XYZ file of C-alpha atoms in Angstrom:
700
model
C -155.850 76.997 111.062
C -157.460 78.948 108.228
C -155.975 82.381 108.996
C -153.400 84.213 111.071
C -153.262 87.613 112.604
C -152.142 90.091 109.926
C -150.130 91.927 112.491
C -147.919 88.917 112.957
C -144.481 89.798 111.593
C -142.386 87.567 109.380
C -145.130 85.034 108.596
C -142.585 83.241 106.394
C -141.309 81.695 109.615
C -144.567 79.746 109.944
C -144.318 78.343 106.410
C -141.649 75.738 107.009
C -143.213 72.268 107.024
C -140.556 69.756 108.006
C -141.462 66.044 108.137
C -139.012 63.249 107.625
C -140.311 61.532 104.513
C -137.067 59.941 103.366
C -136.429 57.438 106.179
C -135.738 53.733 105.961
C -139.273 52.685 106.920
C -141.575 53.097 103.966
C -144.752 52.925 106.093
C -143.448 55.752 108.229
C -142.444 57.631 105.127
C -145.924 57.275 103.650
C -147.515 58.452 106.883
C -145.419 61.589 107.130
C -145.843 62.277 103.414
C -149.624 62.266 103.811
C -149.414 64.379 106.966
C -147.135 66.843 105.129
C -149.582 67.069 102.258
C -152.420 67.959 104.662
C -150.325 70.697 106.248
C -149.338 72.069 102.800
C -152.990 72.084 101.714
C -153.793 74.048 104.842
C -150.897 76.530 104.609
C -151.144 77.287 100.909
C -154.482 79.035 101.355
C -153.326 81.203 104.246
C -151.989 84.705 103.400
C -148.430 84.117 104.409
C -146.525 85.667 101.465
C -145.481 89.297 101.840
C -145.242 91.082 98.464
C -143.502 94.206 97.317
C -146.588 96.214 98.246
C -146.432 97.258 101.930
C -148.915 95.476 104.224
C -150.085 93.273 101.345
C -149.966 89.500 101.765
C -151.110 86.794 99.372
C -151.677 83.072 99.643
C -148.834 80.744 98.659
C -151.229 79.167 96.150
C -151.524 82.577 94.425
C -147.808 83.197 94.365
C -145.288 82.705 91.514
C -141.871 81.556 92.680
C -138.433 81.864 91.131
C -136.982 78.555 90.047
C -133.834 77.452 91.816
C -131.777 78.239 88.668
C -132.501 81.906 89.245
C -131.867 82.169 93.006
C -128.766 82.537 95.080
C -126.949 84.276 92.194
C -125.457 87.098 94.183
C -124.982 90.395 92.315
C -127.263 89.585 89.322
C -130.213 89.044 91.687
C -131.434 92.661 91.462
C -131.520 92.482 87.650
C -133.167 89.036 87.681
C -135.899 90.175 90.053
C -136.497 93.440 88.148
C -136.916 91.693 84.792
C -139.237 88.998 86.222
C -141.223 91.633 88.109
C -142.063 93.264 84.733
C -144.149 90.245 83.757
C -145.310 88.665 87.069
C -147.027 90.766 89.731
C -147.632 87.964 92.278
C -144.055 87.687 93.465
C -142.798 87.578 97.064
C -140.975 90.637 98.266
C -137.487 90.738 96.695
C -135.787 90.294 100.095
C -137.623 87.057 100.847
C -138.269 85.752 97.336
C -135.293 83.403 97.384
C -136.334 82.021 100.814
C -139.853 81.406 99.580
C -138.375 79.543 96.597
C -136.668 77.172 99.037
C -139.870 76.721 101.145
C -142.058 76.129 98.104
C -139.572 73.639 96.787
C -139.656 71.707 100.076
C -143.464 71.627 99.998
C -143.263 69.486 96.861
C -146.647 70.830 95.743
C -147.222 70.137 92.053
C -149.703 72.988 91.835
C -147.095 75.610 92.632
C -145.743 77.739 89.641
C -142.006 78.174 89.375
C -140.666 80.813 86.949
C -137.725 79.521 84.925
C -135.358 80.954 82.298
C -137.421 79.665 79.384
C -140.582 81.362 80.693
C -138.764 84.660 81.129
C -137.253 84.413 77.626
C -140.701 83.857 76.133
C -142.037 86.955 77.901
C -139.113 89.125 76.701
C -139.438 87.824 73.156
C -143.119 88.741 73.138
C -142.248 92.396 73.804
C -140.279 92.431 70.521
C -138.096 95.445 71.271
C -135.969 97.149 73.890
C -138.426 99.990 74.250
C -139.993 99.012 77.646
C -136.823 97.721 79.256
C -134.156 99.258 81.409
C -131.266 98.380 79.109
C -128.742 98.296 81.965
C -130.776 95.766 83.965
C -131.574 93.707 80.878
C -127.896 93.584 79.926
C -126.987 92.381 83.452
C -129.683 89.726 83.198
C -128.370 88.576 79.809
C -124.814 88.418 81.102
C -126.075 86.264 83.989
C -127.763 83.903 81.525
C -124.562 83.640 79.498
C -122.262 82.947 82.464
C -124.786 80.644 84.170
C -124.821 78.326 81.178
C -128.111 79.453 79.667
C -126.549 80.933 76.517
C -128.551 78.631 74.254
C -131.634 80.706 75.061
C -130.294 83.424 72.727
C -130.396 80.960 69.847
C -133.879 79.695 70.678
C -135.521 83.084 71.230
C -135.346 86.591 69.784
C -133.795 88.374 72.754
C -130.814 90.437 71.620
C -131.492 94.000 70.406
C -130.232 95.178 67.021
C -129.375 98.818 66.307
C -133.080 99.425 65.751
C -133.732 98.077 69.284
C -135.629 95.130 67.799
C -135.052 91.704 69.384
C -133.328 89.179 67.124
C -131.870 85.691 67.583
C -128.125 85.653 68.184
C -127.396 83.642 65.039
C -128.954 86.399 62.923
C -126.838 89.236 64.301
C -123.460 90.696 63.334
C -121.188 93.387 64.585
C -120.728 96.362 62.209
C -117.378 97.739 63.277
C -116.378 98.960 59.782
C -119.805 100.129 58.653
C -119.862 103.941 58.745
C -123.041 105.550 60.190
C -123.603 107.216 56.788
C -123.709 103.784 55.141
C -126.177 102.572 57.768
C -128.538 105.525 57.218
C -128.423 104.885 53.458
C -128.981 101.155 53.975
C -132.075 101.997 56.055
C -133.644 103.267 52.851
C -132.313 101.024 50.115
C -131.830 97.686 51.962
C -133.742 98.232 55.227
C -133.399 94.583 56.359
C -129.605 94.762 56.471
C -129.177 97.218 59.390
C -131.517 95.009 61.393
C -128.739 92.415 61.399
C -126.385 94.709 63.329
C -126.313 94.095 67.097
C -126.601 97.022 69.419
C -123.017 97.477 70.552
C -123.819 97.612 74.275
C -125.247 94.080 74.070
C -122.188 92.637 72.388
C -121.112 90.874 75.593
C -119.699 87.785 73.894
C -117.207 87.174 71.143
C -119.580 84.961 69.205
C -120.658 87.545 66.602
C -119.134 87.733 63.152
C -118.358 91.184 61.774
C -120.470 92.433 58.862
C -118.014 93.820 56.305
C -118.361 96.636 53.795
C -117.887 94.055 51.081
C -120.886 92.111 52.383
C -122.944 95.322 52.524
C -121.872 96.112 48.951
C -122.954 92.638 47.906
C -126.377 93.168 49.486
C -127.159 96.429 47.776
C -125.478 95.491 44.507
C -127.967 92.640 44.278
C -130.813 95.020 45.113
C -129.781 97.595 42.533
C -128.994 95.109 39.786
C -132.564 93.838 40.060
C -133.953 97.377 40.208
C -131.894 98.526 37.216
C -133.456 95.798 35.058
C -136.897 97.380 35.528
C -135.947 101.032 34.944
C -137.218 102.992 31.933
C -138.862 106.370 31.343
C -142.137 105.040 32.783
C -140.657 103.128 35.726
C -138.306 105.339 37.699
C -136.941 105.184 41.215
C -138.865 106.670 44.109
C -137.505 110.030 45.242
C -136.536 108.771 48.705
C -134.622 105.849 47.264
C -132.938 108.029 44.617
C -131.824 110.579 47.194
C -130.317 107.810 49.323
C -128.387 106.580 46.287
C -127.118 110.093 45.601
C -125.908 110.238 49.216
C -124.134 106.902 48.840
C -122.472 107.851 45.569
C -121.384 111.183 47.106
C -119.068 109.334 49.508
C -115.443 108.748 48.516
C -112.401 107.184 50.204
C -110.698 110.482 49.360
C -112.227 113.683 48.009
C -109.077 114.232 45.955
C -109.889 111.297 43.666
C -113.571 111.632 42.804
C -113.175 110.931 39.078
C -116.092 110.580 36.656
C -118.466 109.571 39.455
C -117.836 112.874 41.218
C -118.349 114.886 38.015
C -121.587 113.040 37.239
C -122.885 113.431 40.802
C -122.480 117.201 40.384
C -124.542 117.049 37.176
C -127.132 114.811 38.841
C -127.453 117.251 41.746
C -127.783 120.115 39.273
C -130.622 118.343 37.459
C -132.562 117.568 40.645
C -131.808 120.908 42.304
C -129.652 119.462 45.104
C -126.560 120.915 46.736
C -123.331 118.948 46.380
C -122.479 117.217 49.673
C -119.375 115.090 49.172
C -118.121 113.107 52.177
C -114.809 111.355 52.696
C -115.080 107.867 54.269
C -111.624 106.209 54.122
C -111.352 102.505 53.357
C -111.152 100.155 56.330
C -107.957 98.447 55.263
C -108.849 95.916 52.596
C -112.528 96.116 53.516
C -113.676 98.489 50.785
C -117.041 99.639 49.504
C -118.074 98.742 45.955
C -119.928 101.662 44.338
C -120.212 100.213 40.854
C -123.661 98.631 41.054
C -125.362 101.447 42.976
C -123.898 104.145 40.734
C -124.859 102.404 37.498
C -128.402 102.129 38.794
C -128.437 105.818 39.784
C -126.966 106.814 36.416
C -129.528 104.767 34.500
C -132.384 106.315 36.477
C -130.882 109.787 35.906
C -130.586 109.316 32.140
C -134.141 108.015 31.889
C -135.345 111.018 33.889
C -133.640 113.272 31.348
C -135.277 111.369 28.504
C -138.680 111.686 30.194
C -138.072 115.423 30.642
C -137.377 115.733 26.914
C -140.698 114.028 26.122
C -142.722 116.381 28.322
C -140.895 119.621 27.455
C -140.313 120.060 23.708
C -137.789 122.877 24.214
C -135.780 121.314 27.040
C -133.094 119.589 24.954
C -132.370 122.670 22.846
C -132.102 124.836 25.966
C -129.910 122.327 27.815
C -127.660 121.024 25.041
C -124.492 122.060 26.888
C -125.705 120.213 29.997
C -126.354 117.047 27.946
C -122.903 117.298 26.360
C -121.346 117.639 29.820
C -122.986 114.320 30.707
C -121.869 112.672 27.470
C -118.276 113.745 28.106
C -118.305 111.794 31.358
C -119.994 108.622 30.098
C -118.478 108.263 26.616
C -114.979 109.662 26.927
C -111.729 107.800 27.571
C -111.802 105.499 30.579
C -115.600 105.152 30.644
C -115.867 101.534 29.513
C -117.831 100.737 32.691
C -120.757 102.782 31.330
C -120.993 101.106 27.900
C -123.779 98.700 28.815
C -125.672 101.362 30.770
C -125.905 103.863 27.910
C -126.321 101.358 25.096
C -130.136 101.368 25.148
C -130.933 104.736 26.762
C -131.973 107.670 24.511
C -129.541 110.348 25.629
C -127.953 111.495 22.338
C -129.564 114.598 20.731
C -130.484 114.516 17.053
C -130.647 117.616 14.861
C -134.320 118.164 15.747
C -133.433 118.177 19.459
C -134.945 114.791 20.210
C -133.013 112.261 22.298
C -132.109 108.960 20.640
C -130.017 105.875 21.298
C -126.601 105.610 19.679
C -127.675 103.012 17.131
C -130.407 105.374 15.857
C -127.955 108.110 14.866
C -125.091 108.801 12.485
C -122.678 111.713 12.118
C -123.345 114.259 9.373
C -120.648 114.533 6.721
C -120.972 117.670 4.540
C -124.721 117.680 3.931
C -126.103 121.040 2.733
C -129.220 121.984 4.680
C -131.168 122.406 1.423
C -130.277 118.811 0.513
C -131.813 117.622 3.780
C -135.029 119.443 2.912
C -135.106 117.912 -0.581
C -134.534 114.456 0.914
C -137.410 115.019 3.347
C -139.729 116.020 0.479
C -138.770 113.050 -1.701
C -138.961 110.305 0.926
C -141.223 111.925 3.541
C -138.495 111.251 6.103
C -136.831 113.951 8.173
C -133.187 112.985 7.791
C -132.338 115.222 10.769
C -133.998 112.602 12.968
C -131.205 110.199 11.998
C -128.290 112.626 12.427
C -126.704 113.480 15.748
C -126.500 117.152 16.605
C -123.119 118.425 15.372
C -122.212 119.734 18.845
C -122.588 116.194 20.213
C -121.175 114.151 17.352
C -117.824 113.486 19.029
C -119.606 111.552 21.767
C -120.950 108.799 19.516
C -118.821 105.732 20.118
C -119.385 104.156 16.684
C -118.520 107.317 14.619
C -120.519 106.116 11.580
C -121.229 108.909 9.076
C -123.924 109.824 6.588
C -122.700 111.954 3.688
C -124.352 114.376 1.306
C -123.366 112.135 -1.601
C -125.226 109.181 -0.063
C -128.404 111.263 0.247
C -127.998 112.666 -3.256
C -127.512 109.161 -4.657
C -130.826 108.064 -3.157
C -132.538 111.201 -4.458
C -131.093 110.721 -7.958
C -132.289 107.133 -8.018
C -135.775 108.214 -6.981
C -135.897 110.992 -9.608
C -134.769 108.691 -12.409
C -137.310 106.054 -11.434
C -140.126 108.595 -11.842
C -139.270 110.207 -15.174
C -136.722 111.762 -17.526
C -134.972 115.060 -16.942
C -135.598 115.977 -20.590
C -139.320 115.824 -19.838
C -139.053 117.663 -16.562
C -142.437 119.408 -16.821
C -144.100 116.006 -16.513
C -141.911 114.910 -13.604
C -143.675 114.673 -10.182
C -140.625 116.247 -8.526
C -140.090 119.012 -11.066
C -140.086 121.799 -8.451
C -137.290 120.041 -6.547
C -135.333 119.499 -9.769
C -135.632 123.194 -10.588
C -134.401 124.011 -7.052
C -131.360 121.799 -7.585
C -130.597 123.565 -10.886
C -130.804 126.880 -9.026
C -128.322 125.610 -6.414
C -125.997 124.361 -9.166
C -126.010 127.866 -10.643
C -125.524 129.470 -7.220
C -122.549 130.214 -4.984
C -122.106 126.564 -4.004
C -122.523 125.312 -7.538
C -119.401 123.119 -7.430
C -120.787 121.134 -4.475
C -124.231 120.712 -6.041
C -122.783 119.775 -9.433
C -120.805 117.014 -7.725
C -123.903 115.793 -5.883
C -126.139 115.816 -8.980
C -123.876 115.435 -12.068
C -126.682 114.344 -14.434
C -128.885 117.296 -13.550
C -125.854 119.574 -13.854
C -125.203 118.307 -17.423
C -128.832 118.944 -18.395
C -129.444 122.147 -16.441
C -129.713 124.335 -19.555
C -132.374 122.187 -21.182
C -134.176 121.778 -17.850
C -134.408 125.519 -17.270
C -135.416 126.359 -20.844
C -138.181 123.760 -20.701
C -139.575 125.668 -17.753
C -140.200 128.760 -19.892
C -143.504 128.590 -21.811
C -144.602 132.266 -22.148
C -143.341 134.166 -25.201
C -142.570 137.372 -23.303
C -140.482 135.456 -20.763
C -138.553 133.734 -23.560
C -137.972 137.130 -25.214
C -136.615 138.470 -21.903
C -134.266 135.528 -21.640
C -133.038 136.064 -25.185
C -132.484 139.771 -24.427
C -130.301 138.759 -21.485
C -128.428 136.192 -23.524
C -127.948 138.765 -26.287
C -126.003 141.074 -23.966
C -122.485 141.615 -25.266
C -121.067 142.372 -21.817
C -120.712 139.016 -20.058
C -120.186 140.748 -16.717
C -123.755 142.058 -16.987
C -125.061 138.531 -17.545
C -123.079 137.361 -14.516
C -124.436 140.261 -12.468
C -127.994 139.376 -13.509
C -127.337 135.780 -12.526
C -126.060 136.828 -9.117
C -129.049 139.101 -8.697
C -131.459 136.314 -9.637
C -129.921 134.117 -6.930
C -130.646 136.729 -4.273
C -133.924 136.226 -2.407
C -134.374 140.021 -2.297
C -134.046 140.458 -6.070
C -137.407 142.235 -6.589
C -136.772 144.589 -3.680
C -133.250 145.343 -4.879
C -134.568 146.271 -8.359
C -137.367 148.417 -6.915
C -135.059 150.289 -4.552
C -132.515 150.745 -7.342
C -135.088 152.283 -9.645
C -136.355 154.509 -6.859
C -132.818 155.708 -6.135
C -132.168 156.493 -9.783
C -135.487 158.371 -9.979
C -134.620 160.262 -6.800
C -131.243 161.289 -8.179
C -132.913 162.449 -11.388
C -135.580 164.355 -9.454
C -132.957 165.965 -7.182
C -131.098 167.253 -10.219
C -134.315 168.413 -11.881
C -135.455 170.161 -8.712
C -132.104 171.910 -8.489
C -132.283 172.957 -12.171
C -135.841 174.167 -11.637
C -134.906 176.281 -8.638
C -131.710 177.435 -10.295
C -133.762 178.697 -13.233
C -136.027 180.652 -10.921
C -132.995 182.019 -9.051
C -131.328 183.087 -12.275
C -134.503 184.857 -13.390
C -134.797 186.615 -10.032
C -131.173 187.678 -10.326
C -131.703 189.114 -13.820
C -134.802 191.070 -12.836
C -133.415 192.405 -9.576
C -130.115 193.395 -11.144
C -131.933 195.268 -13.892
C -133.915 197.243 -11.308
C -130.953 198.255 -9.126
C -128.212 198.212 -11.733
C -127.114 201.789 -11.010
C -127.093 201.272 -7.183
C -125.055 198.068 -7.256
C -122.580 199.155 -9.877
C -119.128 198.106 -8.670
C -120.447 195.979 -5.800
C -119.983 192.177 -5.584
C -123.573 190.965 -5.400
C -124.539 187.490 -6.632
C -127.553 185.162 -6.474
C -126.602 181.537 -5.656
C -128.760 178.413 -5.832
C -127.683 175.836 -3.182
C -127.637 172.110 -3.820
C -127.315 171.354 -0.084
C -130.428 172.025 1.944
C -129.553 174.190 4.937
C -132.773 176.094 5.499
C -133.091 177.851 2.088
C -132.735 177.150 -1.632
C -131.402 180.519 -2.864
C -129.158 183.037 -1.157
C -128.149 186.535 -2.232
C -124.618 187.401 -1.224
C -122.756 190.652 -0.874
C -119.166 189.676 -1.012
C -119.014 186.587 1.177
C -121.935 187.643 3.393
C -125.469 186.387 2.837
C -127.861 189.309 2.881
C -131.080 187.548 1.809
C -132.607 184.035 1.893
C -135.259 182.570 -0.398
C -136.951 179.145 0.060
C -138.855 177.797 -2.964
C -141.684 175.263 -2.611
C -143.238 173.569 -5.638
C -146.867 172.603 -5.127
C -147.944 169.813 -7.515
C -151.039 168.355 -5.803
C -154.331 169.796 -4.647
C -153.305 169.597 -0.970
C -153.960 172.949 0.734
C -150.640 173.171 2.545
C -146.936 173.263 1.925
C -144.453 172.306 4.641
C -141.172 173.683 5.897
C -138.452 171.619 7.581
C -136.863 172.287 10.962
C -133.798 173.950 9.383
C -135.992 176.131 7.171
C -138.125 177.206 10.149
C -135.080 178.107 12.267
C -133.439 180.021 9.374
C -136.640 182.004 8.737
C -137.033 182.982 12.401
C -133.364 183.932 12.752
C -133.614 186.139 9.634
C -137.081 187.660 10.042
C -136.620 190.598 7.666
C -134.454 188.959 5.028
C -136.190 185.607 4.440
C -139.001 184.904 1.980
C -140.969 181.769 1.128
C -141.842 181.467 -2.575
C -144.596 178.973 -3.489
C -144.917 177.839 -7.111
C -148.498 176.549 -7.511
C -148.239 174.052 -10.387
C -151.462 172.159 -9.669
C -153.140 173.346 -12.842
C -150.002 173.727 -14.923
C -150.333 171.428 -17.949
C -148.527 173.070 -20.911
C -149.107 171.661 -24.387
C -145.589 171.990 -25.617
C -143.478 170.974 -22.611
C -143.242 168.601 -19.656
C -144.993 170.140 -16.632
C -142.244 168.812 -14.340
C -139.438 170.170 -16.495
C -140.565 173.609 -17.839
C -138.024 174.819 -20.356
C -139.252 178.425 -20.223
C -139.269 179.759 -16.635
C -141.299 182.773 -17.740
C -144.230 180.432 -18.356
C -144.643 179.809 -14.605
C -143.815 183.229 -13.123
C -147.486 184.101 -12.798
C -147.918 181.007 -10.585
C -145.421 182.250 -7.959
C -146.446 183.973 -4.733
C -143.959 185.165 -2.101
C -144.545 185.310 1.671
C -142.014 187.916 2.785
C -142.946 187.827 6.477
C -142.898 184.038 6.928
C -140.331 184.340 9.758
C -142.708 186.500 11.800
C -145.517 183.991 11.213
C -143.358 181.097 12.416
C -141.706 182.824 15.367
C -144.488 182.225 17.963
C -144.346 178.498 17.185
C -140.622 177.975 17.561
C -139.150 180.823 19.588
C -139.287 178.965 22.953
C -137.944 175.746 21.444
C -134.992 177.617 19.939
C -134.180 179.105 23.358
C -133.724 175.648 24.920
C -131.799 174.059 22.051
C -128.386 174.786 23.575
C -129.410 173.895 27.162
C -128.316 170.281 27.858
C -130.478 170.119 30.982
C -133.688 171.340 29.341
C -136.513 169.398 27.719
C -136.397 170.143 24.009
C -137.797 169.203 20.626
C -135.707 166.794 18.598
C -135.825 165.314 15.136
C -136.964 166.932 11.908
C -140.187 168.548 13.059
C -142.056 170.465 10.349
C -144.424 173.430 9.964
C -147.384 173.418 7.566
C -148.173 176.665 5.690
C -151.896 176.841 4.775
C -153.146 178.027 1.386
C -154.575 181.166 2.923
C -151.092 182.356 3.887
C -149.275 181.777 0.622
C -152.218 182.863 -1.554
C -152.077 186.210 0.263
C -148.402 186.605 -0.609
C -146.963 188.979 -3.174
C -147.057 188.233 -6.897
C -143.744 187.569 -8.532
C -143.630 191.076 -10.023
C -144.433 192.621 -6.607
C -141.841 190.388 -4.937
C -139.132 191.567 -7.389
C -139.935 195.190 -6.589
C -139.965 194.386 -2.843
C -136.681 192.514 -3.073
C -135.013 195.297 -5.103
C -136.029 197.886 -2.533
C -134.885 195.632 0.346
C -131.479 195.064 -1.259
C -130.962 198.796 -1.963
C -131.793 199.569 1.667
C -129.308 196.955 2.841
C -126.587 198.169 0.501
C -126.922 201.795 1.498
C -126.360 200.937 5.165
C -123.300 198.769 4.620
């Protein structure tokens, strides 16, 4: 019988081969055993096994059978079959699979494959993760294994999923009941192997797992960060992803009300990296607490080295962020910060006076050192002493509080000076310019301080300074000063000599004195002309003005004219006088003079005294003693107001309008030579003025 009709239903009923092979007669037993074997050999190659695929049958020799340890399990059977069916496709239909297991077992055919627990475990382990499995069915299968006495398979094979869905041996897994999800996400970055030890909670179907505590997690990453911290410097810094995870960790607190120095520093760290503050409260789990010390020290060390690196790449960063650096130093060097001592001991985070960052042992605190003394020290020893002094705004943060004083620097400088020569032979001394500077400081406003710093130079300052003078005229000037009877003048000269702007002060002083002298001379000059005009005009109209209060007044204050003629208290005529000393072809009038001329068109004259070629033999051309000697040089423009009016009339209209665009400042008008040369001679002007005044007086 090599085949059967495929339409025959329930072919499994033909598969039972029952011969009595266990009787008392061995010969009979052997006969039936051989006969059974022949029947099995015949039946195993006939398609008797119905599979899960409708109308598909396979040979028993091609079929994989469930071992007896997997069958007749009741409720777990669906899960068992489903898991096995993932790896073996040549299975009997689920409804008859257990029956076929019994038949195949009775056949006693050594060539038949039976699927056992170990084989299934090996297949699951090969998959490596929960990804392809129905977790509900797999969990039911695992529970069956545990209750059926196959629990040792979880120790021998990687079968149980961790929180990453990776299969792990049971002995390598823990529960994580007190580990907050935030801690797990951070651990994924900084100690990624640790979360892989945490069993997926749904597969915690036994009580055999130990709980992984926060203390154990702290121990894991404290070890990691202690090793990492040993390697940190400005050239070996943490990766950004790892640093950000550490910032997250150190931003968690059992209570946000007690953040302390760590909280303050995290804010500064976030500020430096451009992060937002994101503090989270994760209360302690009873006595199972998290230890932040190791992680935070590592983060702090990386942070401080990042600041140091920033200072090396940006020369202006420290100076622009000194307050920020001091805020950090307050938190890591103040009271109650002993835990940071080792961390900051070797990191350059303290600013010197040149805005470079140094370690504590490289710096001292300045104690009353004049800035000029620092410069002298630098010149003598070619060492910038500011590199060894902490910035004064940060000095309180140095833990050792060692100082460097001005007297200690001066002592070194004195010793160097004396080793190179004598003060009495200062001109031969290689540091003579510095010695002279010190003498100047001794004689200056802070002389007491400098005398204390350099007592020997102070005692010899007179001889030192006199040795500096080699030119006869300079010595004579010094003797002239010393010969002054008024000691206050000598003191004043000394104070002036100490001023860096001495030359400018002297020049401006002389110019001011000359200006005052010229102002007085100019007034006297114009007053003389005014007096002469008054005498001549009065003589011409003496009869007409008899009994009337007319006077000619020269004004010291410039208000648009130099001379006014008054009748009583009223001004009835204005005269502006311009002295022309150079060959320039123009004279100029100021804004006030222009406005006054235009307002008083008929009673305003411009007199120009052309002194370009005036060089008298018997008197100073700038101070003529006889006014009559220059009268022939005077011309008078009696219609100057009419000439100026077209230029300024519109501007004058808008001067009182706050909403109008207007001219401002002291604008000027230039009067060309052609205009004033065409003016009246002095004699003609006197006649004109006399007639004008008589006309005015007769109408008043």
